[in-house]
Short mmCIF file of C-alpha atoms in Angstrom, two decimals:
data_model
loop_
_atom_site.label_atom_id
_atom_site.label_comp_id
_atom_site.label_asym_id
_atom_site.label_seq_id
_atom_site.Cartn_x
_atom_site.Cartn_y
_atom_site.Cartn_z
CA MET A 1492 3.22 -1.81 76.13
CA LYS A 1493 0.65 -0.94 78.67
CA SER A 1494 2.35 -0.02 81.71
CA LYS A 1495 1.83 -1.42 85.06
CA LEU A 1496 0.00 1.60 86.88
CA THR A 1497 -3.62 1.22 84.61
CA CYS A 1498 -2.44 -2.92 84.51
CA THR A 1499 23.11 -10.83 49.59
CA PHE A 1500 23.27 -12.51 46.89
CA LEU A 1501 23.27 -15.65 47.48
CA SER A 1502 19.72 -15.76 49.01
CA LEU A 1503 18.60 -13.68 46.52
CA ALA A 1504 19.43 -16.20 43.66
CA THR A 1505 18.16 -19.12 45.94
CA LEU A 1506 14.65 -16.69 46.59
CA LEU A 1507 14.59 -16.48 42.32
CA PHE A 1508 14.87 -20.23 41.23
CA SER A 1509 13.96 -21.37 43.56
CA GLN A 1510 10.27 -20.28 43.29
CA ASN A 1511 8.27 -18.92 40.03
CA THR A 1512 5.51 -16.43 39.62
CA PRO A 1513 1.92 -16.66 40.47
CA PRO A 1514 -0.15 -15.96 37.78
CA THR A 1515 -1.99 -12.49 37.37
CA ILE A 1516 -5.74 -10.66 36.40
CA SER A 1517 -5.57 -7.20 35.63
CA ASN A 1518 -7.43 -4.56 33.38
CA VAL A 1519 -10.59 -5.47 34.95
CA ALA A 1520 -14.15 -5.11 34.12
CA LEU A 1521 -16.67 -5.37 35.36
CA VAL A 1522 -19.88 -4.37 32.65
CA LEU A 1523 -23.94 -4.52 32.97
CA GLY A 1524 -25.14 -6.71 30.10
CA ALA A 1525 -28.83 -7.71 28.74
CA ASN A 1526 -31.52 -9.76 30.64
CA ASN A 1527 -29.20 -9.85 33.87
CA HIS A 1528 -25.85 -10.88 32.43
CA LEU A 1529 -22.38 -9.71 33.68
CA ILE A 1530 -19.63 -9.52 32.29
CA ILE A 1531 -16.53 -9.92 33.54
CA GLN A 1532 -13.15 -8.62 31.43
CA TYR A 1533 -10.30 -8.95 32.39
CA ASP A 1534 -6.18 -9.69 31.47
CA LEU A 1535 -4.36 -12.87 32.03
CA ALA A 1536 -0.87 -13.33 32.94
CA ASP A 1537 1.58 -16.29 33.72
CA GLU A 1538 4.97 -15.10 33.90
CA GLU A 1539 5.88 -19.40 32.77
CA GLY A 1540 3.36 -19.41 30.63
CA ASP A 1541 1.67 -22.22 33.25
CA ALA A 1542 -2.01 -23.18 31.81
CA VAL A 1543 -4.03 -21.42 34.64
CA GLU A 1544 -6.70 -21.48 37.00
CA ILE A 1545 -9.78 -19.47 37.40
CA ALA A 1546 -13.06 -19.21 40.82
CA PHE A 1547 -14.89 -16.93 39.74
CA ARG A 1548 -17.22 -15.85 43.30
CA ALA A 1549 -20.02 -13.38 43.83
CA THR A 1550 -21.71 -11.73 46.23
CA GLY A 1551 -23.91 -8.36 47.63
CA GLN A 1552 -22.44 -4.86 47.26
CA GLY A 1553 -19.95 -4.84 50.95
CA GLY A 1554 -20.72 -8.90 51.30
CA LEU A 1555 -18.82 -10.41 53.28
CA LEU A 1556 -19.76 -14.55 52.71
CA PHE A 1557 -18.95 -15.47 48.35
CA ASP A 1558 -21.97 -17.03 48.49
CA TYR A 1559 -23.99 -16.43 45.48
CA GLU A 1560 -24.58 -19.42 43.05
CA THR A 1561 -22.72 -18.97 40.26
CA SER A 1562 -22.07 -21.68 38.91
CA ASN A 1563 -24.25 -21.18 35.59
CA ALA A 1564 -22.00 -18.68 34.98
CA THR A 1565 -19.94 -19.38 31.17
CA GLY A 1566 -16.77 -18.38 29.64
CA ASP A 1567 -13.52 -18.25 30.83
CA PHE A 1568 -12.43 -19.18 34.29
CA GLY A 1569 -12.34 -23.13 35.22
CA PRO A 1570 -9.24 -24.97 34.84
CA ASN A 1571 -6.53 -24.84 32.01
CA ILE A 1572 -7.69 -21.31 31.50
CA ALA A 1573 -4.48 -20.04 28.94
CA PRO A 1574 -2.78 -16.44 29.63
CA GLY A 1575 -3.51 -13.71 28.03
CA ALA A 1576 -5.70 -10.85 26.86
CA GLY A 1577 -9.46 -10.54 26.63
CA LYS A 1578 -10.73 -13.14 28.90
CA GLN A 1579 -14.27 -13.54 29.39
CA ILE A 1580 -16.72 -14.37 32.25
CA GLN A 1581 -20.22 -13.84 31.83
CA TRP A 1582 -22.99 -15.04 34.82
CA ASP A 1583 -26.83 -14.30 34.63
CA PHE A 1584 -27.91 -12.74 37.74
CA SER A 1585 -31.95 -13.65 37.48
CA ALA A 1586 -31.95 -15.02 39.67
CA TYR A 1587 -30.44 -11.91 42.73
CA ALA A 1588 -31.43 -9.46 39.82
CA GLY A 1589 -34.77 -8.35 42.24
CA ALA A 1590 -32.86 -6.82 44.67
CA GLN A 1591 -31.05 -4.03 42.28
CA SER A 1592 -28.63 -4.32 44.50
CA ASP A 1593 -24.68 -3.74 43.09
CA PHE A 1594 -22.32 -6.55 43.37
CA ARG A 1595 -18.78 -7.62 45.12
CA ILE A 1596 -16.22 -10.18 43.17
CA MET A 1597 -14.20 -11.83 43.00
CA LEU A 1598 -11.71 -13.71 40.64
CA VAL A 1599 -8.17 -16.42 42.36
CA ALA A 1600 -6.60 -16.92 39.76
CA SER A 1601 -3.29 -20.36 40.44
CA ASP A 1602 -1.08 -22.07 38.98
CA ASN A 1603 -1.78 -24.91 41.43
CA GLN A 1604 2.46 -24.81 42.50
CA PRO A 1605 3.41 -25.14 45.91
CA LEU A 1606 3.85 -22.32 47.78
CA ASP A 1607 7.69 -22.43 48.97
CA ILE A 1608 6.91 -20.08 53.20
CA GLN A 1609 10.92 -20.62 52.51
CA ALA A 1610 11.52 -18.24 50.07
CA LEU A 1611 8.91 -16.51 51.23
CA VAL A 1612 10.67 -15.51 54.50
CA ASP A 1613 13.63 -14.81 53.20
CA GLN A 1614 12.05 -11.23 51.58
CA VAL A 1615 11.41 -9.86 55.00
CA ASP A 1616 14.32 -7.37 54.82
CA SER A 1617 15.66 -5.03 58.23
CA THR A 1618 16.39 -2.26 55.60
CA ARG A 1619 12.65 -1.55 55.19
CA LEU A 1620 11.37 -2.88 58.58
CA LYS A 1621 14.40 0.30 59.61
CA ASP A 1622 12.68 2.93 57.05
CA ASP A 1623 9.60 2.17 58.08
CA LEU A 1624 10.09 2.84 62.00
CA THR A 1625 12.22 5.67 61.76
CA PHE A 1626 8.79 7.46 60.15
CA ILE A 1627 6.93 5.67 63.06
CA GLU A 1628 9.18 6.89 65.78
CA GLY A 1629 8.23 9.48 67.98
CA VAL A 1630 4.81 10.42 70.42
CA ARG A 1631 2.60 9.27 69.04
CA HIS A 1632 -0.22 10.46 72.25
CA ARG A 1633 -3.77 11.61 72.47
CA THR A 1634 -2.88 14.86 73.94
CA ALA A 1635 0.97 14.85 73.48
CA GLY A 1636 1.58 13.57 70.21
CA VAL A 1637 -2.08 14.42 67.92
CA ALA A 1638 -0.22 15.34 65.04
CA HIS A 1639 2.11 12.18 64.83
CA LEU A 1640 -0.82 10.20 66.02
CA GLU A 1641 -2.97 10.94 63.13
CA ALA A 1642 0.15 10.92 60.50
CA VAL A 1643 0.57 7.10 61.47
CA LYS A 1644 -2.72 6.32 61.53
CA ASP A 1645 -2.38 7.93 57.44
CA PHE A 1646 0.38 5.40 57.25
CA ILE A 1647 -1.00 2.52 58.29
CA GLU A 1648 -4.39 2.61 56.03
CA MET A 1649 -2.37 3.90 53.20
CA ARG A 1650 -0.21 0.68 52.95
CA PHE A 1651 -2.84 -0.84 53.65
CA GLN A 1652 -4.49 0.27 50.44
CA GLU A 1653 -1.29 0.00 48.55
CA SER A 1654 -2.36 -3.28 49.18
CA ASN A 1655 -5.37 -4.14 47.99
CA LEU A 1656 -6.96 -4.70 50.82
CA GLU A 1657 -9.75 -3.54 52.56
CA THR A 1658 -9.31 -0.99 54.43
CA TYR A 1659 -12.09 0.41 56.83
CA ARG A 1660 -11.44 2.57 59.98
CA GLN A 1661 -12.92 0.89 63.11
CA GLU A 1662 -14.16 5.03 65.42
CA PHE A 1663 -15.12 5.76 68.24
CA ASN A 1664 -15.28 8.35 71.62
CA TYR A 1665 -12.40 8.78 74.50
CA GLY A 1666 -13.15 11.74 75.59
CA SER A 1667 -12.30 14.33 73.35
CA TYR A 1668 -10.59 12.62 71.01
CA LEU A 1669 -11.37 10.63 67.97
CA ALA A 1670 -10.00 7.76 68.60
CA ALA A 1671 -9.31 4.86 65.92
CA ASN A 1672 -8.53 1.42 65.08
CA ILE A 1673 -6.73 0.61 61.24
CA ILE A 1674 -8.15 -2.35 59.82
CA GLY A 1675 -7.23 -4.20 56.42
CA ARG A 1676 -8.93 -6.69 54.99
CA MET A 1677 -6.67 -9.56 52.98
CA ILE A 1678 -10.01 -11.65 51.52
CA GLY A 1679 -9.27 -15.35 52.19
CA THR A 1680 -10.45 -17.57 49.01
CA GLU A 1681 -12.66 -20.68 50.38
CA SER A 1682 -13.39 -19.90 54.10
CA GLU A 1683 -13.00 -16.43 53.87
CA GLY A 1684 -14.67 -16.22 57.50
CA THR A 1685 -12.49 -18.02 59.12
CA VAL A 1686 -10.56 -14.78 60.15
CA TYR A 1687 -6.44 -14.77 61.81
CA ILE A 1688 -5.25 -11.67 63.33
CA HIS A 1689 -1.66 -9.74 62.93
CA ASP A 1690 -1.90 -6.89 65.39
CA GLY A 1691 0.45 -4.04 67.32
CA HIS A 1692 -0.87 -1.22 68.78
CA PHE A 1693 0.34 2.04 67.09
CA ASP A 1694 -0.21 4.94 70.79
CA THR A 1695 2.13 5.32 72.64
CA VAL A 1696 1.94 7.26 76.85
CA SER A 1697 2.71 11.44 76.31
CA ASN A 1698 6.79 11.32 76.79
CA ALA A 1699 8.49 8.66 74.55
CA PRO A 1700 8.96 8.49 71.30
CA GLY A 1701 8.30 4.69 70.89
CA ALA A 1702 10.32 3.17 68.55
CA ASP A 1703 10.40 0.07 70.58
CA ASP A 1704 6.81 0.22 72.71
CA ASN A 1705 4.90 -0.55 70.54
CA GLY A 1706 6.28 0.98 66.47
CA SER A 1707 8.86 -2.28 66.38
CA ALA A 1708 5.72 -4.56 66.34
CA VAL A 1709 3.31 -1.75 63.73
CA ALA A 1710 6.75 -1.60 61.82
CA GLY A 1711 6.82 -5.33 61.88
CA VAL A 1712 2.89 -5.71 61.20
CA LEU A 1713 3.25 -3.36 58.04
CA GLU A 1714 6.77 -6.06 56.22
CA ALA A 1715 4.65 -8.88 56.68
CA LEU A 1716 2.08 -7.86 54.84
CA ARG A 1717 4.37 -6.35 52.15
CA ILE A 1718 5.12 -9.82 51.88
CA LEU A 1719 2.28 -11.58 51.84
CA ALA A 1720 -0.72 -9.50 50.15
CA PRO A 1721 0.39 -10.44 46.37
CA TYR A 1722 -0.73 -13.94 47.04
CA ALA A 1723 -3.68 -14.87 47.32
CA SER A 1724 -5.10 -17.41 51.19
CA LYS A 1725 -7.95 -19.72 51.77
CA LYS A 1726 -8.58 -17.98 54.70
CA THR A 1727 -8.45 -13.97 55.56
CA ILE A 1728 -5.49 -11.95 57.37
CA LYS A 1729 -7.49 -9.28 59.09
CA PHE A 1730 -4.13 -7.07 60.01
CA ILE A 1731 -5.00 -4.79 62.76
CA GLY A 1732 -3.61 -1.20 63.98
CA PHE A 1733 -4.80 -1.11 67.69
CA ASP A 1734 -5.67 2.19 69.14
CA LEU A 1735 -5.41 3.49 73.23
CA GLU A 1736 -3.72 -0.32 73.85
CA GLU A 1737 -1.85 2.36 76.06
CA THR A 1738 -5.50 3.30 78.37
CA GLY A 1739 -5.50 0.20 79.34
CA LEU A 1740 -7.01 -2.22 75.95
CA THR A 1741 -8.54 0.15 74.51
CA GLY A 1742 -8.82 0.12 71.26
CA SER A 1743 -8.96 -3.74 70.87
CA ALA A 1744 -11.81 -4.56 73.67
CA ARG A 1745 -13.48 -1.66 72.09
CA TYR A 1746 -13.42 -4.27 68.55
CA VAL A 1747 -13.69 -7.35 70.61
CA GLN A 1748 -17.01 -6.60 71.65
CA SER A 1749 -17.60 -4.38 68.28
CA GLY A 1750 -16.14 -4.72 66.09
CA ILE A 1751 -16.18 -8.77 64.89
CA LEU A 1752 -18.29 -8.59 61.38
CA PRO A 1753 -21.24 -11.32 61.95
CA GLY A 1754 -19.69 -14.73 59.79
CA GLU A 1755 -16.66 -14.24 60.79
CA THR A 1756 -14.96 -16.38 62.97
CA ILE A 1757 -11.48 -15.48 64.59
CA ALA A 1758 -9.36 -18.49 64.39
CA GLY A 1759 -6.26 -17.52 65.92
CA VAL A 1760 -4.61 -13.33 66.51
CA VAL A 1761 -0.48 -13.49 66.46
CA ASN A 1762 0.22 -10.03 68.18
CA HIS A 1763 3.29 -7.83 67.85
CA GLU A 1764 4.58 -6.32 71.67
CA MET A 1765 8.08 -4.73 71.88
CA ILE A 1766 9.83 -7.07 69.29
CA GLY A 1767 13.66 -5.17 68.41
CA TYR A 1768 15.40 -4.61 71.56
CA TYR A 1769 18.27 -7.60 71.74
CA THR A 1770 21.40 -8.14 73.22
CA GLU A 1771 23.51 -10.34 74.37
CA VAL A 1772 25.05 -9.32 77.39
CA PRO A 1773 24.95 -11.47 80.64
CA ASN A 1774 22.68 -10.61 83.09
CA THR A 1775 20.14 -7.93 81.26
CA GLN A 1776 17.28 -10.85 81.33
CA GLU A 1777 15.18 -9.71 84.03
CA LEU A 1778 11.81 -11.64 85.07
CA PRO A 1779 8.79 -10.83 86.91
CA GLY A 1780 8.33 -12.12 90.26
CA GLY A 1781 6.76 -15.70 90.53
CA PHE A 1782 8.52 -16.51 87.70
CA GLU A 1783 10.72 -18.96 88.91
CA ILE A 1784 7.71 -20.83 90.97
CA ILE A 1785 5.09 -20.97 87.47
CA PHE A 1786 7.74 -21.61 85.08
CA PRO A 1787 10.69 -23.68 86.81
CA ASP A 1788 12.69 -25.18 83.16
CA VAL A 1789 11.91 -21.88 81.31
CA VAL A 1790 13.70 -19.88 84.34
CA ASN A 1791 16.65 -22.90 84.67
CA ALA A 1792 17.10 -22.27 80.80
CA LEU A 1793 17.63 -18.84 81.18
CA ALA A 1794 19.56 -19.61 84.12
CA ALA A 1795 21.76 -21.44 81.58
CA ASP A 1796 22.36 -19.45 79.65
CA GLU A 1797 23.53 -16.26 81.84
CA PHE A 1798 19.97 -14.76 81.85
CA ARG A 1799 21.27 -12.85 78.36
CA GLY A 1800 18.37 -10.96 76.31
CA ASN A 1801 18.25 -12.71 73.50
CA PHE A 1802 15.16 -14.64 72.45
CA ILE A 1803 11.96 -13.41 71.59
CA THR A 1804 8.87 -14.10 74.85
CA ASN A 1805 5.44 -16.85 72.99
CA VAL A 1806 2.75 -16.03 74.86
CA GLY A 1807 -0.52 -18.26 74.76
CA GLY A 1808 -2.22 -20.72 76.64
CA GLY A 1809 -5.04 -22.69 77.81
CA PHE A 1810 -7.53 -22.61 74.12
CA SER A 1811 -4.17 -20.83 73.01
CA SER A 1812 -1.64 -23.48 73.26
CA SER A 1813 -2.39 -24.71 69.75
CA LEU A 1814 -1.42 -21.00 67.98
CA ALA A 1815 1.73 -21.03 69.99
CA ASN A 1816 2.76 -24.01 69.28
CA SER A 1817 2.66 -23.24 65.25
CA PHE A 1818 4.04 -20.00 66.04
CA ALA A 1819 7.29 -21.59 67.53
CA ALA A 1820 7.26 -24.22 64.89
CA ALA A 1821 7.05 -22.03 62.20
CA ALA A 1822 9.92 -19.87 63.48
CA ALA A 1823 12.09 -23.61 64.81
CA GLN A 1824 11.52 -24.80 60.94
CA TYR A 1825 11.90 -21.11 59.08
CA VAL A 1826 13.74 -19.12 61.17
CA PRO A 1827 16.84 -21.03 63.37
CA ASP A 1828 18.68 -18.53 64.32
CA LEU A 1829 15.26 -17.17 66.67
CA LYS A 1830 15.94 -17.86 70.03
CA VAL A 1831 12.34 -19.08 70.89
CA VAL A 1832 10.56 -18.45 74.85
CA THR A 1833 7.23 -19.97 74.99
CA LEU A 1834 5.25 -19.51 78.11
CA GLN A 1835 2.27 -21.43 78.57
CA PRO A 1836 0.38 -20.45 81.93
CA SER A 1837 -1.94 -22.59 82.76
CA PHE A 1838 -3.75 -19.24 84.63
CA LEU A 1839 -4.01 -15.43 84.33
CA ILE A 1840 -0.83 -13.46 84.75
CA PRO A 1841 -0.89 -9.92 85.09
CA ASP A 1842 2.89 -9.40 83.66
CA LEU A 1843 1.83 -11.93 80.36
CA SER A 1844 -1.75 -9.79 79.47
CA ARG A 1845 -0.61 -6.25 79.02
CA SER A 1846 -1.38 -6.27 75.82
CA ASP A 1847 -3.80 -6.78 73.64
CA HIS A 1848 -3.77 -10.14 72.67
CA ALA A 1849 -5.26 -10.24 76.43
CA SER A 1850 -8.42 -8.18 74.72
CA PHE A 1851 -9.13 -11.48 72.40
CA TRP A 1852 -7.72 -13.91 76.06
CA GLN A 1853 -11.61 -12.59 77.83
CA ALA A 1854 -13.24 -13.28 74.60
CA ASN A 1855 -12.05 -17.11 74.20
CA ILE A 1856 -10.41 -16.25 71.44
CA PRO A 1857 -6.84 -17.40 70.66
CA ALA A 1858 -4.04 -15.07 71.48
CA ILE A 1859 -0.79 -15.43 70.88
CA MET A 1860 2.09 -12.38 72.73
CA LEU A 1861 4.68 -11.61 70.89
CA THR A 1862 7.45 -9.16 73.04
CA ASP A 1863 10.97 -9.09 73.51
CA GLY A 1864 9.78 -8.42 77.47
CA ALA A 1865 9.43 -4.78 77.39
CA GLU A 1866 11.01 -2.97 80.82
CA PHE A 1867 12.71 -6.48 81.62
CA ARG A 1868 15.35 -6.14 79.15
CA ASN A 1869 14.76 -2.64 78.04
CA HIS A 1870 15.09 -0.13 80.53
CA ASN A 1871 14.27 2.74 77.84
CA TYR A 1872 11.12 1.35 78.41
CA HIS A 1873 8.57 3.90 78.84
CA THR A 1874 10.64 6.98 78.28
CA PRO A 1875 12.59 9.47 75.48
CA ASN A 1876 15.18 7.29 75.34
CA ASP A 1877 13.04 4.69 73.11
CA LYS A 1878 14.32 5.31 69.85
CA VAL A 1879 15.15 3.65 66.91
CA GLU A 1880 19.14 3.97 66.98
CA THR A 1881 18.39 0.93 70.01
CA ILE A 1882 17.05 -1.18 67.32
CA ASN A 1883 17.85 -4.96 66.58
CA PHE A 1884 16.63 -3.96 63.05
CA THR A 1885 18.73 -8.57 63.20
CA PHE A 1886 16.46 -9.13 65.86
CA MET A 1887 13.96 -7.95 64.60
CA GLN A 1888 13.74 -9.08 61.06
CA ASN A 1889 13.72 -13.16 62.84
CA VAL A 1890 10.98 -11.99 64.27
CA VAL A 1891 8.74 -11.27 61.70
CA LYS A 1892 9.83 -13.66 59.10
CA ALA A 1893 8.23 -16.65 61.91
CA THR A 1894 4.99 -14.87 62.30
CA VAL A 1895 4.67 -14.77 58.13
CA ALA A 1896 5.66 -18.24 58.04
CA THR A 1897 3.07 -19.12 60.88
CA LEU A 1898 0.54 -17.33 58.94
CA ALA A 1899 1.45 -18.68 55.73
CA GLU A 1900 0.86 -21.97 57.04
CA LEU A 1901 -1.72 -21.55 59.18
CA ALA A 1902 -4.29 -18.99 56.46
CA GLY A 1903 -3.16 -21.42 53.90
CA VAL A 1904 -1.35 -19.12 51.66
CA GLN A 1905 -1.52 -19.93 47.83
CA HIS A 1906 0.77 -19.87 44.66
CA SER A 1907 -2.05 -18.00 43.15
CA THR A 1908 -3.57 -14.20 42.95
CA SER A 1909 -7.01 -12.99 43.18
CA TRP A 1910 -8.97 -9.48 42.34
CA TRP A 1911 -11.86 -8.16 43.91
CA GLY A 1912 -14.00 -5.44 43.14
CA GLU A 1913 -18.01 -3.84 43.09
CA THR A 1914 -20.36 -3.02 40.81
CA ALA A 1915 -21.66 0.13 40.66
CA PHE A 1916 -25.39 -0.93 38.50
CA PHE A 1917 -27.46 -0.05 40.57
CA THR A 1918 -26.05 3.63 42.37
CA ALA A 1919 -27.94 7.04 40.27
CA ALA A 1920 -26.50 9.94 40.97
CA ASP A 1921 -30.27 11.65 42.59
CA GLU A 1922 -30.59 8.51 44.26
CA ALA A 1923 -30.91 8.78 48.81
CA LEU A 1924 -27.76 7.67 49.25
CA GLU A 1925 -26.33 6.75 52.96
CA CYS A 1926 -24.00 9.92 54.83
CA GLY A 1927 -19.97 9.69 53.15
CA LEU A 1928 -18.35 8.87 49.87
CA HIS A 1929 -19.35 7.29 46.85
CA VAL A 1930 -17.41 6.26 44.29
CA SER A 1931 -17.47 4.39 41.02
CA PRO A 1932 -16.82 3.34 39.26
CA ASN A 1933 -13.94 1.78 39.77
CA PRO A 1934 -11.38 0.84 38.45
CA VAL A 1935 -11.87 3.93 35.87
CA ARG A 1936 -10.77 4.98 32.34
CA GLY A 1937 -12.65 7.96 32.01
CA GLU A 1938 -14.32 9.82 34.74
CA ILE A 1939 -14.66 9.68 38.12
CA GLN A 1940 -18.24 9.36 39.08
CA LEU A 1941 -18.66 11.11 43.65
CA PHE A 1942 -21.37 10.76 45.25
CA TRP A 1943 -21.92 11.87 48.40
CA GLY A 1944 -25.23 11.86 51.11
CA ASP A 1945 -26.61 14.45 54.13
CA CYS A 1946 -24.02 14.31 55.90
CA LEU A 1947 -22.01 16.97 53.66
CA HIS A 1948 -22.55 20.45 54.07
CA GLY A 1949 -20.38 23.78 52.51
CA ILE A 1950 -17.58 23.66 50.95
CA PHE A 1951 -14.90 20.50 51.63
CA ASP A 1952 -12.09 19.28 50.02
CA VAL A 1953 -11.24 16.19 47.54
CA SER A 1954 -7.96 15.90 46.55
CA LEU A 1955 -5.95 12.27 44.72
CA SER A 1956 -2.16 11.28 44.91
CA ASP A 1957 0.10 8.09 43.72
CA THR A 1958 1.35 6.04 45.36
CA ASN A 1959 4.25 8.37 45.63
CA GLY A 1960 2.05 11.45 47.04
CA LYS A 1961 2.16 13.16 44.40
CA VAL A 1962 -1.08 15.58 44.15
CA VAL A 1963 -1.85 14.63 40.93
CA PHE A 1964 -5.65 16.69 41.47
CA ASP A 1965 -6.72 18.96 44.33
CA LYS A 1966 -10.47 21.06 43.75
CA LYS A 1967 -12.75 22.69 46.79
CA LEU A 1968 -16.76 21.39 46.93
CA ASP A 1969 -19.41 23.06 47.24
CA SER A 1970 -22.09 20.58 48.24
CA GLY A 1971 -24.84 23.59 47.77
CA LYS A 1972 -24.02 23.28 44.62
CA ALA A 1973 -24.45 20.62 43.40
CA SER A 1974 -25.04 16.82 44.60
CA SER A 1975 -21.96 15.14 42.64
CA PHE A 1976 -19.00 15.27 40.53
CA GLN A 1977 -16.71 13.85 37.80
CA ILE A 1978 -12.97 14.24 37.37
CA ASP A 1979 -11.27 13.50 34.49
CA ALA A 1980 -9.10 10.54 35.10
CA GLN A 1981 -7.54 10.57 31.92
CA PRO A 1982 -4.51 12.78 31.84
CA PHE A 1983 -3.43 10.34 34.87
CA ALA A 1984 -1.50 7.65 34.57
CA PRO A 1985 -2.79 3.65 35.41
CA GLY A 1986 -1.64 3.01 38.29
CA LEU A 1987 -2.91 2.87 41.27
CA TYR A 1988 -4.71 6.52 43.21
CA PHE A 1989 -5.63 7.59 46.99
CA LEU A 1990 -9.12 10.28 46.99
CA GLN A 1991 -9.24 11.92 50.20
CA VAL A 1992 -12.74 14.18 51.00
CA LYS A 1993 -12.39 15.92 54.54
CA SER A 1994 -15.05 17.83 55.58
CA GLY A 1995 -14.77 19.58 58.94
CA GLN A 1996 -13.28 16.75 61.47
CA LYS A 1997 -14.89 14.11 59.08
CA LYS A 1998 -12.71 12.03 56.40
CA TRP A 1999 -12.13 9.86 53.27
CA LEU A 2000 -10.12 7.67 51.49
CA GLU A 2001 -10.75 5.60 48.87
CA LYS A 2002 -8.43 3.62 46.96
CA ILE A 2003 -8.78 3.97 43.07
CA VAL A 2004 -7.34 2.35 40.28
CA VAL A 2005 -7.51 3.69 36.89
CA GLU A 2006 -6.69 2.46 34.33
#
């Protein structure tokens, strides 16, 4: 949080028997056929053997909205598609052939069963939260802890990639430091231009390991992602790690200024800001000056409980009131053990504007802050004592549960899954490419083709790692000797891999699926 100075078994059984598994799409191949036809081959699985409804959508390469006309497609899509291998869709894209550009394709598989949000919520795992926070803990400051700061950035980015999000960095300079917001886009399947954001900043002040501030938030965002990512949602959910919150909300302000994509409407932001400190000891919850005047009913309720620090504060008034009410209602329904204190100020209060939600407030975008209260409860705030051993993981787990329920309801998470990918039909090795790394095809069954633009000069490093971090390919390349390179993927086991290319201060990370 920004300093004021810088302004058991039974539950598992219930889960297994109360909600079946959504259908899945795998082994997708995008093939260029004759006469401007795209052939989409895929396998369809459903553990219960139910008939599945398949939706097929398309847009241009890198497109935000799937707005291409696909009603002329034929084959295995629509309702009542039987599970099995070798499914095929053919699409005549003649209406878009003149652009000679590639396509982004989405397939959605639904068994039209209701989603059991309670079963979803119950998957939130306190052990995973602790494991992630144990890694994240440590000074993450642009001058005092750069190495660990960069490691945490990479960690967040890798987790986004593993969850099949459209992942990228919004980079900008802050003095000599290259700052980066880490963004993962879980693309909506119906109203993808409508976006809900779940965020937490990952930086710390220079002297604190930042377990609560704000490693607890980052771990919470990653756990919410783990629960939600296997499902499709009608609306888009963006998971964001913000940089430089401690310098005055710099990262989130930059995102609001230039990171919201044309065609996106941000419907709401759920900002985690310190969600791990909890105590039942009386008189441990302090309050900012003037709260007894602004929120007399809240203060009276806290006094009746002897000012115990045993609740999460849910901050969002005015145009954010509906979002705050949605969180409070979801917590009451799905996580009754979580005590929520909702504050809905009718005017700007500095002590309630000290985190990244305030950047969205400034742009009239609905946003809430979920917080344990920072230094008004946790006296380890901004000190070397802000460590994992001070965190209450049951409390933290409950906050994440309520967040998952809120996002599932608002974004329209469905009992379905989705797949998206891009073709590489019109990208040739000798084509003048923009500065950066280009990978084709993906998914791959034979060779991975790498192309690079004019910004790669001299020697650069190429490595390929599996999801366990094991490096399966590592080589230095010379851009002066070739403009492309091929990696034989046949020796690699099928699965998800991460391709990393380093050239000087530049770095690219690409997700590769080997089939």
